[in-house]
Coordinates of N, CA and C in Angstrom, one line a residue:
X1 N 7.5 3.7 23.4 CA 7.9 2.3 23.0 C 8.7 2.4 21.7
X2 N 9.7 1.6 21.6 CA 10.6 1.5 20.4 C 9.8 0.9 19.3
X3 N 10.0 1.3 18.1 CA 9.4 0.7 16.9 C 10.1 -0.5 16.5
X4 N 11.3 -0.8 17.0 CA 12.1 -1.9 16.6 C 12.9 -1.7 15.4
X5 N 13.6 -2.7 14.9 CA 14.5 -2.6 13.8 C 13.8 -2.2 12.5
X6 N 14.5 -1.6 11.6 CA 14.1 -1.4 10.2 C 15.3 -1.4 9.3
X7 N 15.0 -1.3 8.0 CA 16.1 -1.4 7.1 C 17.1 -0.3 7.3
X8 N 18.4 -0.5 7.0 CA 19.5 0.4 7.4 C 19.7 1.5 6.3
X9 N 18.7 2.2 6.0 CA 18.8 3.4 5.1 C 17.7 4.3 5.4
X10 N 17.7 5.5 4.8 CA 16.6 6.5 5.1 C 15.4 6.3 4.3
X11 N 15.3 5.4 3.4 CA 14.2 5.2 2.4 C 12.9 4.9 3.2
X12 N 11.9 5.7 2.9 CA 10.6 5.4 3.4 C 9.5 5.5 2.3
X13 N 8.3 5.1 2.7 CA 7.2 5.1 1.7 C 6.0 5.9 2.3
X14 N 5.5 6.8 1.5 CA 4.3 7.5 1.9 C 3.1 6.9 1.2
X15 N 2.2 6.4 2.1 CA 0.9 5.8 1.6 C -0.2 6.8 1.7
X16 N -0.8 7.1 0.6 CA -1.8 8.1 0.5 C -3.1 7.4 0.1
X17 N -4.2 7.6 0.9 CA -5.5 7.0 0.6 C -6.5 8.1 0.4
X18 N -7.2 8.1 -0.7 CA -8.2 9.1 -1.0 C -9.6 8.5 -1.1
X19 N -10.6 9.1 -0.4 CA -12.0 8.7 -0.6 C -12.6 9.6 -1.6
X20 N -13.1 9.1 -2.7 CA -13.6 9.9 -3.8 C -15.1 10.0 -3.7
X21 N -15.7 11.1 -4.1 CA -17.1 11.2 -4.1 C -17.7 10.2 -5.0
X22 N -18.7 9.4 -4.5 CA -19.3 8.3 -5.3 C -19.6 8.6 -6.7
X23 N -20.2 9.8 -6.9 CA -20.6 10.1 -8.3 C -19.5 10.6 -9.2
X24 N -18.3 10.8 -8.6 CA -17.1 11.4 -9.3 C -16.0 10.4 -9.5
X25 N -16.1 9.1 -9.2 CA -15.0 8.2 -9.3 C -14.5 8.1 -10.8
X26 N -15.4 8.0 -11.7 CA -15.1 7.9 -13.1 C -14.3 9.1 -13.6
X27 N -14.8 10.3 -13.2 CA -14.1 11.5 -13.5 C -12.8 11.6 -12.9
X28 N -12.6 11.2 -11.7 CA -11.3 11.2 -11.0 C -10.3 10.4 -11.7
X29 N -10.7 9.1 -12.1 CA -9.8 8.2 -12.8 C -9.4 8.8 -14.1
X30 N -10.3 9.5 -14.8 CA -10.0 10.1 -16.1 C -8.9 11.2 -15.9
X31 N -9.1 12.0 -14.9 CA -8.1 13.1 -14.6 C -6.7 12.5 -14.3
X32 N -6.7 11.4 -13.5 CA -5.5 10.7 -13.2 C -4.8 10.2 -14.4
X33 N -5.6 9.5 -15.3 CA -5.0 8.9 -16.5 C -4.4 9.9 -17.4
X34 N -5.0 11.1 -17.4 CA -4.6 12.2 -18.4 C -3.4 13.0 -17.9
X35 N -3.4 13.2 -16.6 CA -2.4 14.2 -16.1 C -1.4 13.7 -15.1
X36 N -1.5 12.4 -14.6 CA -0.7 12.0 -13.5 C 0.8 11.9 -13.9
X37 N 1.1 11.9 -15.1 CA 2.5 11.9 -15.5 C 3.2 13.2 -15.0
X38 N 2.5 14.3 -14.8 CA 3.0 15.5 -14.3 C 3.5 15.3 -12.8
X39 N 2.9 14.4 -12.1 CA 3.3 14.1 -10.7 C 4.5 13.1 -10.7
X40 N 4.4 12.1 -11.5 CA 5.5 11.1 -11.5 C 6.8 11.6 -12.0
X41 N 6.8 12.8 -12.7 CA 8.0 13.4 -13.1 C 8.8 14.0 -11.9
X42 N 8.2 14.1 -10.7 CA 8.9 14.6 -9.6 C 9.5 13.6 -8.6
X43 N 8.8 12.4 -8.5 CA 9.4 11.4 -7.6 C 8.8 10.1 -8.0
X44 N 9.3 9.0 -7.3 CA 9.0 7.6 -7.8 C 7.6 7.1 -7.2
X45 N 6.7 6.8 -8.1 CA 5.5 6.2 -7.7 C 5.7 4.6 -7.7
X46 N 5.3 4.0 -6.6 CA 5.4 2.6 -6.5 C 4.2 1.9 -7.1
X47 N 3.0 2.4 -6.7 CA 1.8 1.8 -7.2 C 0.6 2.7 -7.0
X48 N -0.4 2.5 -7.8 CA -1.6 3.3 -7.7 C -2.8 2.4 -8.0
X49 N -3.7 2.3 -7.1 CA -4.8 1.3 -7.2 C -6.1 1.9 -6.8
X50 N -7.2 1.3 -7.4 CA -8.6 1.6 -6.9 C -9.1 0.4 -6.2
X51 N -9.9 0.6 -5.2 CA -10.5 -0.5 -4.5 C -11.7 -1.1 -5.2
X52 N -11.7 -2.4 -5.3 CA -12.7 -3.2 -5.9 C -13.6 -3.9 -4.9
X53 N -13.0 -4.4 -3.9 CA -13.7 -5.1 -2.8 C -13.1 -4.7 -1.5
X54 N -13.9 -4.7 -0.4 CA -13.5 -4.3 0.9 C -13.6 -2.8 1.2
X55 N -13.8 -2.0 0.1 CA -14.0 -0.6 0.2 C -14.5 -0.1 -1.1
X56 N -15.2 1.1 -1.1 CA -15.7 1.6 -2.3 C -15.3 3.0 -2.5
X57 N -15.1 3.4 -3.8 CA -14.8 4.8 -4.1 C -13.5 5.3 -3.4
X58 N -12.5 4.4 -3.3 CA -11.3 4.6 -2.6 C -10.1 4.3 -3.6
X59 N -9.1 5.2 -3.5 CA -7.8 4.9 -4.2 C -6.7 4.9 -3.2
X60 N -5.6 4.1 -3.5 CA -4.4 4.1 -2.7 C -3.2 4.2 -3.6
X61 N -2.3 5.1 -3.2 CA -1.1 5.2 -4.0 C 0.1 5.3 -3.0
X62 N 1.2 4.8 -3.4 CA 2.4 4.7 -2.6 C 3.6 5.3 -3.3
X63 N 4.3 6.2 -2.5 CA 5.5 6.9 -3.1 C 6.7 6.6 -2.3
X64 N 7.8 6.5 -3.0 CA 9.1 6.2 -2.4 C 10.0 7.5 -2.3
X65 N 10.6 7.7 -1.1 CA 11.4 8.8 -0.9 C 12.8 8.3 -0.3
X66 N 13.8 9.0 -0.7 CA 15.2 8.7 -0.1 C 15.3 9.0 1.4
X67 N 14.6 10.1 1.8 CA 14.7 10.6 3.1 C 13.6 11.7 3.3
X68 N 13.5 12.4 4.4 CA 12.5 13.4 4.6 C 12.9 14.7 3.9
X69 N 14.2 15.0 3.7 CA 14.6 16.1 3.0 C 14.2 16.0 1.5
X70 N 14.3 14.8 1.0 CA 13.8 14.5 -0.4 C 12.3 14.8 -0.5
X71 N 11.5 14.3 0.4 CA 10.1 14.6 0.3 C 9.8 16.1 0.4
X72 N 10.5 16.8 1.3 CA 10.3 18.2 1.4 C 10.6 18.9 0.1
X73 N 11.6 18.5 -0.5 CA 12.0 19.2 -1.8 C 11.0 18.9 -2.9
X74 N 10.5 17.6 -2.9 CA 9.5 17.3 -3.9 C 8.2 18.0 -3.7
X75 N 7.7 18.1 -2.4 CA 6.5 18.9 -2.1 C 6.6 20.3 -2.5
X76 N 7.8 20.9 -2.3 CA 8.1 22.3 -2.6 C 8.0 22.5 -4.1
X77 N 8.6 21.6 -4.9 CA 8.6 21.6 -6.3 C 7.1 21.5 -6.9
X78 N 6.4 20.6 -6.3 CA 5.0 20.4 -6.7 C 4.1 21.7 -6.5
X79 N 4.4 22.3 -5.4 CA 3.6 23.5 -5.1 C 3.9 24.6 -6.1
X80 N 5.1 24.6 -6.7 CA 5.4 25.6 -7.7 C 5.3 25.1 -9.1
X81 N 4.8 23.9 -9.3 CA 4.6 23.4 -10.7 C 3.2 23.8 -11.2
X82 N 3.2 24.8 -12.1 CA 1.9 25.4 -12.5 C 1.1 24.4 -13.3
X83 N 1.8 23.5 -14.1 CA 1.0 22.5 -14.8 C 0.3 21.5 -13.9
X84 N 1.1 21.1 -12.9 CA 0.5 20.1 -11.9 C -0.7 20.8 -11.2
X85 N -0.5 22.0 -10.7 CA -1.5 22.7 -9.9 C -2.7 23.0 -10.8
X86 N -2.5 23.4 -12.0 CA -3.6 23.8 -12.8 C -4.3 22.7 -13.5
X87 N -3.6 21.7 -14.0 CA -4.2 20.6 -14.8 C -4.7 19.4 -14.0
X88 N -4.1 19.2 -12.8 CA -4.5 18.1 -12.0 C -5.2 18.5 -10.7
X89 N -4.4 19.3 -9.9 CA -4.9 19.6 -8.5 C -6.3 20.4 -8.6
X90 N -6.3 21.4 -9.4 CA -7.6 22.2 -9.5 C -8.8 21.4 -9.9
X91 N -8.8 20.5 -10.9 CA -9.9 19.7 -11.2 C -10.1 18.5 -10.3
X92 N -9.1 18.0 -9.7 CA -9.2 16.8 -8.9 C -9.7 17.0 -7.5
X93 N -9.3 18.1 -6.8 CA -9.6 18.4 -5.4 C -11.1 18.4 -5.2
X94 N -12.0 19.0 -6.1 CA -13.4 18.9 -5.8 C -14.0 17.5 -5.9
X95 N -13.3 16.6 -6.4 CA -13.8 15.2 -6.6 C -13.5 14.4 -5.4
X96 N -12.6 14.9 -4.4 CA -12.2 14.1 -3.3 C -12.9 14.5 -2.0
X97 N -13.4 13.5 -1.3 CA -14.1 13.7 0.0 C -13.1 13.8 1.1
X98 N -12.1 12.9 1.1 CA -11.2 12.8 2.3 C -9.8 12.3 1.8
X99 N -8.8 12.8 2.5 CA -7.4 12.4 2.2 C -6.8 11.9 3.5
X100 N -5.9 10.9 3.4 CA -5.2 10.4 4.5 C -3.8 9.9 4.1
X101 N -2.8 10.2 4.9 CA -1.5 9.7 4.5 C -0.8 9.1 5.7
X102 N 0.1 8.2 5.4 CA 0.9 7.6 6.4 C 2.4 7.5 5.9
X103 N 3.3 7.5 6.8 CA 4.7 7.2 6.4 C 5.0 5.8 7.0
X104 N 5.6 5.0 6.2 CA 5.9 3.6 6.6 C 7.3 3.2 6.0
X105 N 7.9 2.3 6.7 CA 9.1 1.6 6.3 C 8.9 0.2 5.9
X106 N 9.6 -0.3 5.0 CA 9.6 -1.8 4.8 C 10.2 -2.4 6.0
X107 N 9.6 -3.5 6.4 CA 10.2 -4.3 7.6 C 11.5 -4.8 7.1
X108 N 12.4 -5.0 8.1 CA 13.8 -5.3 7.7 C 14.1 -6.6 7.0
X109 N 13.1 -7.5 7.0 CA 13.3 -8.8 6.4 C 12.5 -8.8 5.0
X110 N 12.1 -7.7 4.5 CA 11.3 -7.7 3.3 C 11.9 -6.7 2.3
X111 N 12.0 -7.1 1.0 CA 12.4 -6.2 -0.1 C 11.1 -6.0 -0.9
X112 N 11.0 -4.9 -1.5 CA 9.9 -4.6 -2.4 C 9.9 -5.5 -3.6
X113 N 8.8 -6.2 -3.8 CA 8.8 -7.2 -4.9 C 7.9 -6.7 -6.1
X114 N 7.9 -7.5 -7.1 CA 7.1 -7.2 -8.3 C 6.4 -8.5 -8.7
X115 N 5.2 -8.3 -9.3 CA 4.5 -9.5 -9.8 C 5.2 -10.2 -10.9
X116 N 4.9 -11.5 -11.1 CA 5.6 -12.2 -12.1 C 5.1 -11.8 -13.5
X117 N 3.9 -11.2 -13.6 CA 3.4 -10.8 -14.9 C 2.3 -9.7 -14.6
X118 N 1.9 -9.0 -15.7 CA 0.9 -8.0 -15.5 C -0.5 -8.7 -15.6
X119 N -1.5 -8.0 -15.1 CA -2.9 -8.5 -15.4 C -3.5 -9.1 -14.2
X120 N -2.9 -9.2 -13.0 CA -3.5 -9.8 -11.8 C -4.2 -8.8 -11.0
X121 N -4.4 -9.2 -9.7 CA -5.1 -8.3 -8.8 C -4.2 -8.2 -7.5
X122 N -4.4 -7.2 -6.7 CA -3.6 -6.9 -5.5 C -4.5 -7.0 -4.3
X123 N -4.0 -7.6 -3.3 CA -4.7 -7.7 -2.0 C -4.0 -6.8 -1.0
X124 N -4.6 -5.8 -0.4 CA -4.0 -4.9 0.5 C -4.6 -5.3 1.9
X125 N -3.7 -5.8 2.8 CA -4.2 -6.3 4.1 C -3.6 -5.4 5.2
X126 N -4.4 -4.8 6.0 CA -4.0 -3.9 7.1 C -4.2 -4.6 8.4
X127 N -3.1 -4.8 9.1 CA -3.1 -5.4 10.4 C -2.8 -4.3 11.5
X128 N -3.7 -4.2 12.5 CA -3.4 -3.4 13.6 C -2.9 -4.3 14.7
X129 N -1.6 -4.1 15.0 CA -0.9 -5.0 16.0 C -0.9 -4.3 17.4
X130 N -0.6 -5.1 18.4 CA -0.5 -4.6 19.7 C 0.7 -3.7 19.8
X131 N 0.7 -2.7 20.7 CA 1.8 -1.8 20.9 C 3.1 -2.5 21.2
X132 N 4.2 -2.0 20.7 CA 5.5 -2.6 20.9 C 6.3 -2.7 19.7
X133 N 5.6 -2.7 18.5 CA 6.4 -2.7 17.3 C 7.0 -4.0 16.9
X134 N 7.8 -4.1 15.8 CA 8.3 -5.4 15.4 C 9.2 -6.0 16.4
X135 N 9.8 -5.3 17.4 CA 10.6 -5.9 18.4 C 9.7 -6.9 19.2
X136 N 8.4 -6.6 19.3 CA 7.5 -7.5 20.1 C 7.0 -8.6 19.2
X137 N 6.4 -8.2 18.0 CA 5.7 -9.2 17.2 C 6.3 -9.6 15.9
X138 N 7.5 -9.0 15.6 CA 8.0 -9.1 14.3 C 8.3 -10.6 13.8
X139 N 8.9 -11.4 14.7 CA 9.3 -12.7 14.3 C 8.0 -13.6 14.1
X140 N 7.0 -13.5 14.9 CA 5.8 -14.3 14.8 C 5.1 -13.8 13.5
X141 N 5.1 -12.5 13.2 CA 4.4 -12.0 12.0 C 5.1 -12.5 10.8
X142 N 6.4 -12.5 10.8 CA 7.2 -12.9 9.7 C 7.0 -14.4 9.4
X143 N 6.9 -15.2 10.4 CA 6.6 -16.6 10.3 C 5.2 -16.9 9.6
X144 N 4.2 -16.1 10.0 CA 2.9 -16.2 9.4 C 2.9 -15.8 7.9
X145 N 3.7 -14.7 7.6 CA 3.8 -14.3 6.2 C 4.5 -15.4 5.4
X146 N 5.6 -15.9 5.9 CA 6.4 -16.9 5.2 C 5.5 -18.2 5.0
X147 N 4.7 -18.5 5.9 CA 3.8 -19.7 5.8 C 2.9 -19.6 4.6
X148 N 2.4 -18.4 4.4 CA 1.5 -18.2 3.2 C 2.3 -18.2 1.9
X149 N 3.5 -17.6 2.0 CA 4.4 -17.6 0.8 C 4.7 -19.0 0.3
X150 N 5.0 -19.9 1.3 CA 5.4 -21.2 1.0 C 4.3 -22.1 0.4
X151 N 3.0 -21.6 0.6 CA 1.9 -22.4 -0.1 C 2.0 -22.2 -1.6
X152 N 2.6 -21.2 -2.1 CA 2.9 -21.0 -3.5 C 1.7 -20.3 -4.3
X153 N 0.6 -20.0 -3.6 CA -0.5 -19.5 -4.4 C -0.5 -18.0 -4.6
X154 N 0.4 -17.3 -3.8 CA 0.4 -15.9 -3.8 C 1.8 -15.3 -3.9
X155 N 1.9 -14.1 -4.3 CA 3.2 -13.4 -4.4 C 3.2 -12.2 -3.5
X156 N 4.2 -12.1 -2.6 CA 4.4 -11.0 -1.7 C 5.0 -9.8 -2.4
X157 N 4.4 -8.7 -2.3 CA 5.0 -7.5 -2.9 C 5.7 -6.6 -1.8
X158 N 5.1 -6.5 -0.6 CA 5.8 -5.7 0.4 C 5.1 -5.7 1.7
X159 N 5.8 -5.5 2.8 CA 5.3 -5.4 4.2 C 5.8 -4.1 4.7
X160 N 4.9 -3.2 5.1 CA 5.2 -1.9 5.6 C 4.7 -1.7 7.0
X161 N 5.6 -1.1 7.8 CA 5.3 -0.8 9.2 C 5.2 0.7 9.4
X162 N 4.1 1.3 10.0 CA 3.9 2.7 10.0 C 4.9 3.4 11.0
X163 N 5.3 4.6 10.6 CA 6.1 5.5 11.5 C 5.3 6.7 11.8
X164 N 4.5 7.2 10.9 CA 3.6 8.3 11.1 C 2.2 7.9 10.6
X165 N 1.2 8.2 11.4 CA -0.1 7.7 11.2 C -0.5 6.9 12.4
X166 N -1.4 6.0 12.2 CA -1.8 5.1 13.3 C -0.7 4.1 13.5
X167 N 0.0 4.2 14.7 CA 1.2 3.3 14.9 C 0.8 1.9 15.2
X168 N 1.8 1.0 15.0 CA 1.7 -0.4 15.1 C 0.7 -1.0 14.1
X169 N 0.7 -0.3 12.9 CA -0.1 -0.7 11.8 C 0.9 -1.3 10.8
X170 N 0.5 -2.5 10.2 CA 1.3 -3.1 9.2 C 0.4 -3.3 8.0
X171 N 0.9 -2.8 6.8 CA 0.2 -3.0 5.6 C 1.0 -4.1 4.8
X172 N 0.3 -5.1 4.3 CA 0.9 -6.2 3.5 C 0.2 -6.2 2.1
X173 N 1.0 -6.1 1.1 CA 0.5 -6.2 -0.3 C 0.9 -7.5 -0.9
X174 N -0.2 -8.2 -1.4 CA 0.0 -9.5 -2.1 C -0.5 -9.3 -3.5
X175 N 0.0 -10.1 -4.4 CA -0.4 -10.2 -5.8 C -0.9 -11.6 -6.1
X176 N -2.1 -11.7 -6.8 CA -2.6 -12.9 -7.2 C -3.1 -12.8 -8.7
X177 N -3.1 -14.0 -9.3 CA -3.5 -14.0 -10.7 C -4.9 -13.5 -11.0
X178 N -5.8 -13.8 -10.0 CA -7.2 -13.4 -10.1 C -7.9 -13.6 -8.8
X179 N -9.1 -13.0 -8.6 CA -9.8 -13.2 -7.3 C -10.1 -14.6 -7.0
X180 N -10.4 -15.4 -8.1 CA -10.7 -16.8 -7.9 C -9.5 -17.6 -7.5
X181 N -8.4 -17.3 -8.1 CA -7.1 -17.9 -7.8 C -6.8 -17.7 -6.3
X182 N -7.0 -16.4 -5.9 CA -6.7 -16.1 -4.5 C -7.6 -16.9 -3.6
X183 N -8.9 -16.9 -3.9 CA -9.9 -17.6 -3.1 C -9.5 -19.1 -3.0
X184 N -9.1 -19.7 -4.1 CA -8.8 -21.2 -4.0 C -7.5 -21.3 -3.2
X185 N -6.5 -20.4 -3.3 CA -5.3 -20.5 -2.5 C -5.6 -20.4 -1.0
X186 N -6.4 -19.4 -0.7 CA -6.8 -19.2 0.7 C -7.5 -20.4 1.3
X187 N -8.3 -21.1 0.5 CA -9.0 -22.3 1.0 C -8.0 -23.4 1.3
X188 N -7.0 -23.5 0.4 CA -6.0 -24.6 0.7 C -5.1 -24.2 1.9
X189 N -4.8 -22.9 2.0 CA -4.0 -22.5 3.1 C -4.6 -22.7 4.5
X190 N -6.0 -22.5 4.5 CA -6.7 -22.7 5.8 C -6.7 -24.2 6.2
X191 N -6.3 -25.1 5.3 CA -6.3 -26.5 5.6 C -4.9 -27.0 5.8
X192 N -3.9 -26.1 5.7 CA -2.5 -26.4 5.8 C -2.1 -26.2 7.3
X193 N -1.7 -27.3 7.9 CA -1.3 -27.3 9.4 C -0.2 -26.3 9.7
X194 N 0.7 -26.1 8.7 CA 1.8 -25.2 9.0 C 1.4 -23.7 9.0
X195 N 0.4 -23.4 8.1 CA -0.1 -22.1 8.0 C -1.0 -21.8 9.3
X196 N -1.8 -22.8 9.6 CA -2.7 -22.6 10.8 C -1.8 -22.4 12.0
X197 N -0.7 -23.1 12.2 CA 0.1 -23.0 13.4 C 0.8 -21.6 13.4
X198 N 1.3 -21.2 12.3 CA 2.0 -19.9 12.2 C 1.0 -18.7 12.5
X199 N -0.2 -18.8 11.9 CA -1.1 -17.7 12.1 C -1.6 -17.7 13.5
X200 N -1.8 -18.9 14.1 CA -2.3 -18.9 15.5 C -1.3 -18.3 16.4
X201 N 0.0 -18.4 16.1 CA 1.0 -17.8 17.0 C 1.0 -16.3 16.8
X202 N 0.8 -15.8 15.5 CA 0.9 -14.4 15.2 C -0.3 -13.6 15.7
X203 N -1.5 -14.2 15.7 CA -2.7 -13.5 16.1 C -2.7 -13.2 17.6
X204 N -1.8 -13.7 18.4 CA -1.7 -13.3 19.8 C -1.4 -11.8 19.9
X205 N -0.8 -11.2 18.8 CA -0.4 -9.8 18.8 C -1.3 -8.9 18.0
X206 N -2.4 -9.5 17.5 CA -3.3 -8.8 16.5 C -4.5 -8.2 17.2
X207 N -4.7 -6.9 16.9 CA -5.9 -6.2 17.4 C -7.1 -6.3 16.4
X208 N -6.8 -6.0 15.1 CA -7.8 -6.1 14.1 C -7.1 -6.2 12.7
X209 N -8.0 -6.5 11.7 CA -7.4 -6.8 10.4 C -8.5 -6.3 9.3
X210 N -8.0 -5.7 8.2 CA -8.9 -5.3 7.2 C -8.3 -5.6 5.8
X211 N -9.1 -6.1 4.9 CA -8.6 -6.5 3.6 C -9.3 -5.7 2.5
X212 N -8.6 -5.3 1.4 CA -9.1 -4.7 0.2 C -8.6 -5.5 -1.0
X213 N -9.4 -5.6 -2.0 CA -8.9 -6.1 -3.3 C -8.8 -4.9 -4.2
X214 N -7.6 -4.7 -4.7 CA -7.3 -3.5 -5.5 C -7.0 -3.8 -6.9
X215 N -7.3 -2.9 -7.8 CA -7.0 -3.0 -9.2 C -6.1 -1.9 -9.6
X216 N -5.0 -2.1 -10.3 CA -4.0 -1.1 -10.6 C -4.6 -0.1 -11.7
X217 N -4.3 1.2 -11.5 CA -4.6 2.2 -12.5 C -3.6 2.1 -13.7
X218 N -4.0 2.8 -14.7 CA -3.1 2.9 -15.9 C -1.7 3.4 -15.6
X219 N -1.6 4.3 -14.7 CA -0.3 5.0 -14.3 C 0.5 4.2 -13.4
X220 N 0.0 3.1 -12.8 CA 0.7 2.4 -11.8 C 1.9 1.5 -12.3
X221 N 3.1 1.7 -11.8 CA 4.2 0.8 -12.2 C 3.9 -0.6 -11.8
X222 N 3.2 -0.9 -10.7 CA 2.8 -2.2 -10.4 C 1.5 -2.5 -11.0
X223 N 1.5 -3.4 -12.0 CA 0.2 -3.7 -12.7 C -0.2 -5.1 -12.5

């Protein structure tokens, strides 16, 4: 099945999710804060967050690459970076229970956004859609996203569609001023007939949905 249209360049995003040992989360964050600049010297970090609600002892980070050759070159350089290997990888690996990565593209109607200010929270919503890709469900999904944007309570950061990993997965990142601001906005959206109609049309293509509330780490460009 075709994945459908995507943006007309080779840029993609690697989404890396780590489950941290419950007793080691504080230690892992300390290692990240101290040494992660060694990693960001090699390629562009979009964001790095820890899960506050919807998951526990989990971190998510997103990396931007120009193309697959770029990623290969970066991974090769990292493998030969003695500071990175010795100061971060060696102490961090024993703290991690599980690693997972995906390759995703921004959907063609979305540009990567930024929050209007620092200090808010991020909502990471994962939608498992029916097989067929954006060619099948893209327009209905876009209408549902725009309906939420038009309510004005939330800021869209990005919509990503997987190319490697579990296919027909869409990750949507939202920014809100606070968890309470998000809760109030969602309550209003659920009473908005335009949102209800758009969501009702989109869920025809939906298999499942999962939400996480994320807090940015010190090293995250998106704060």
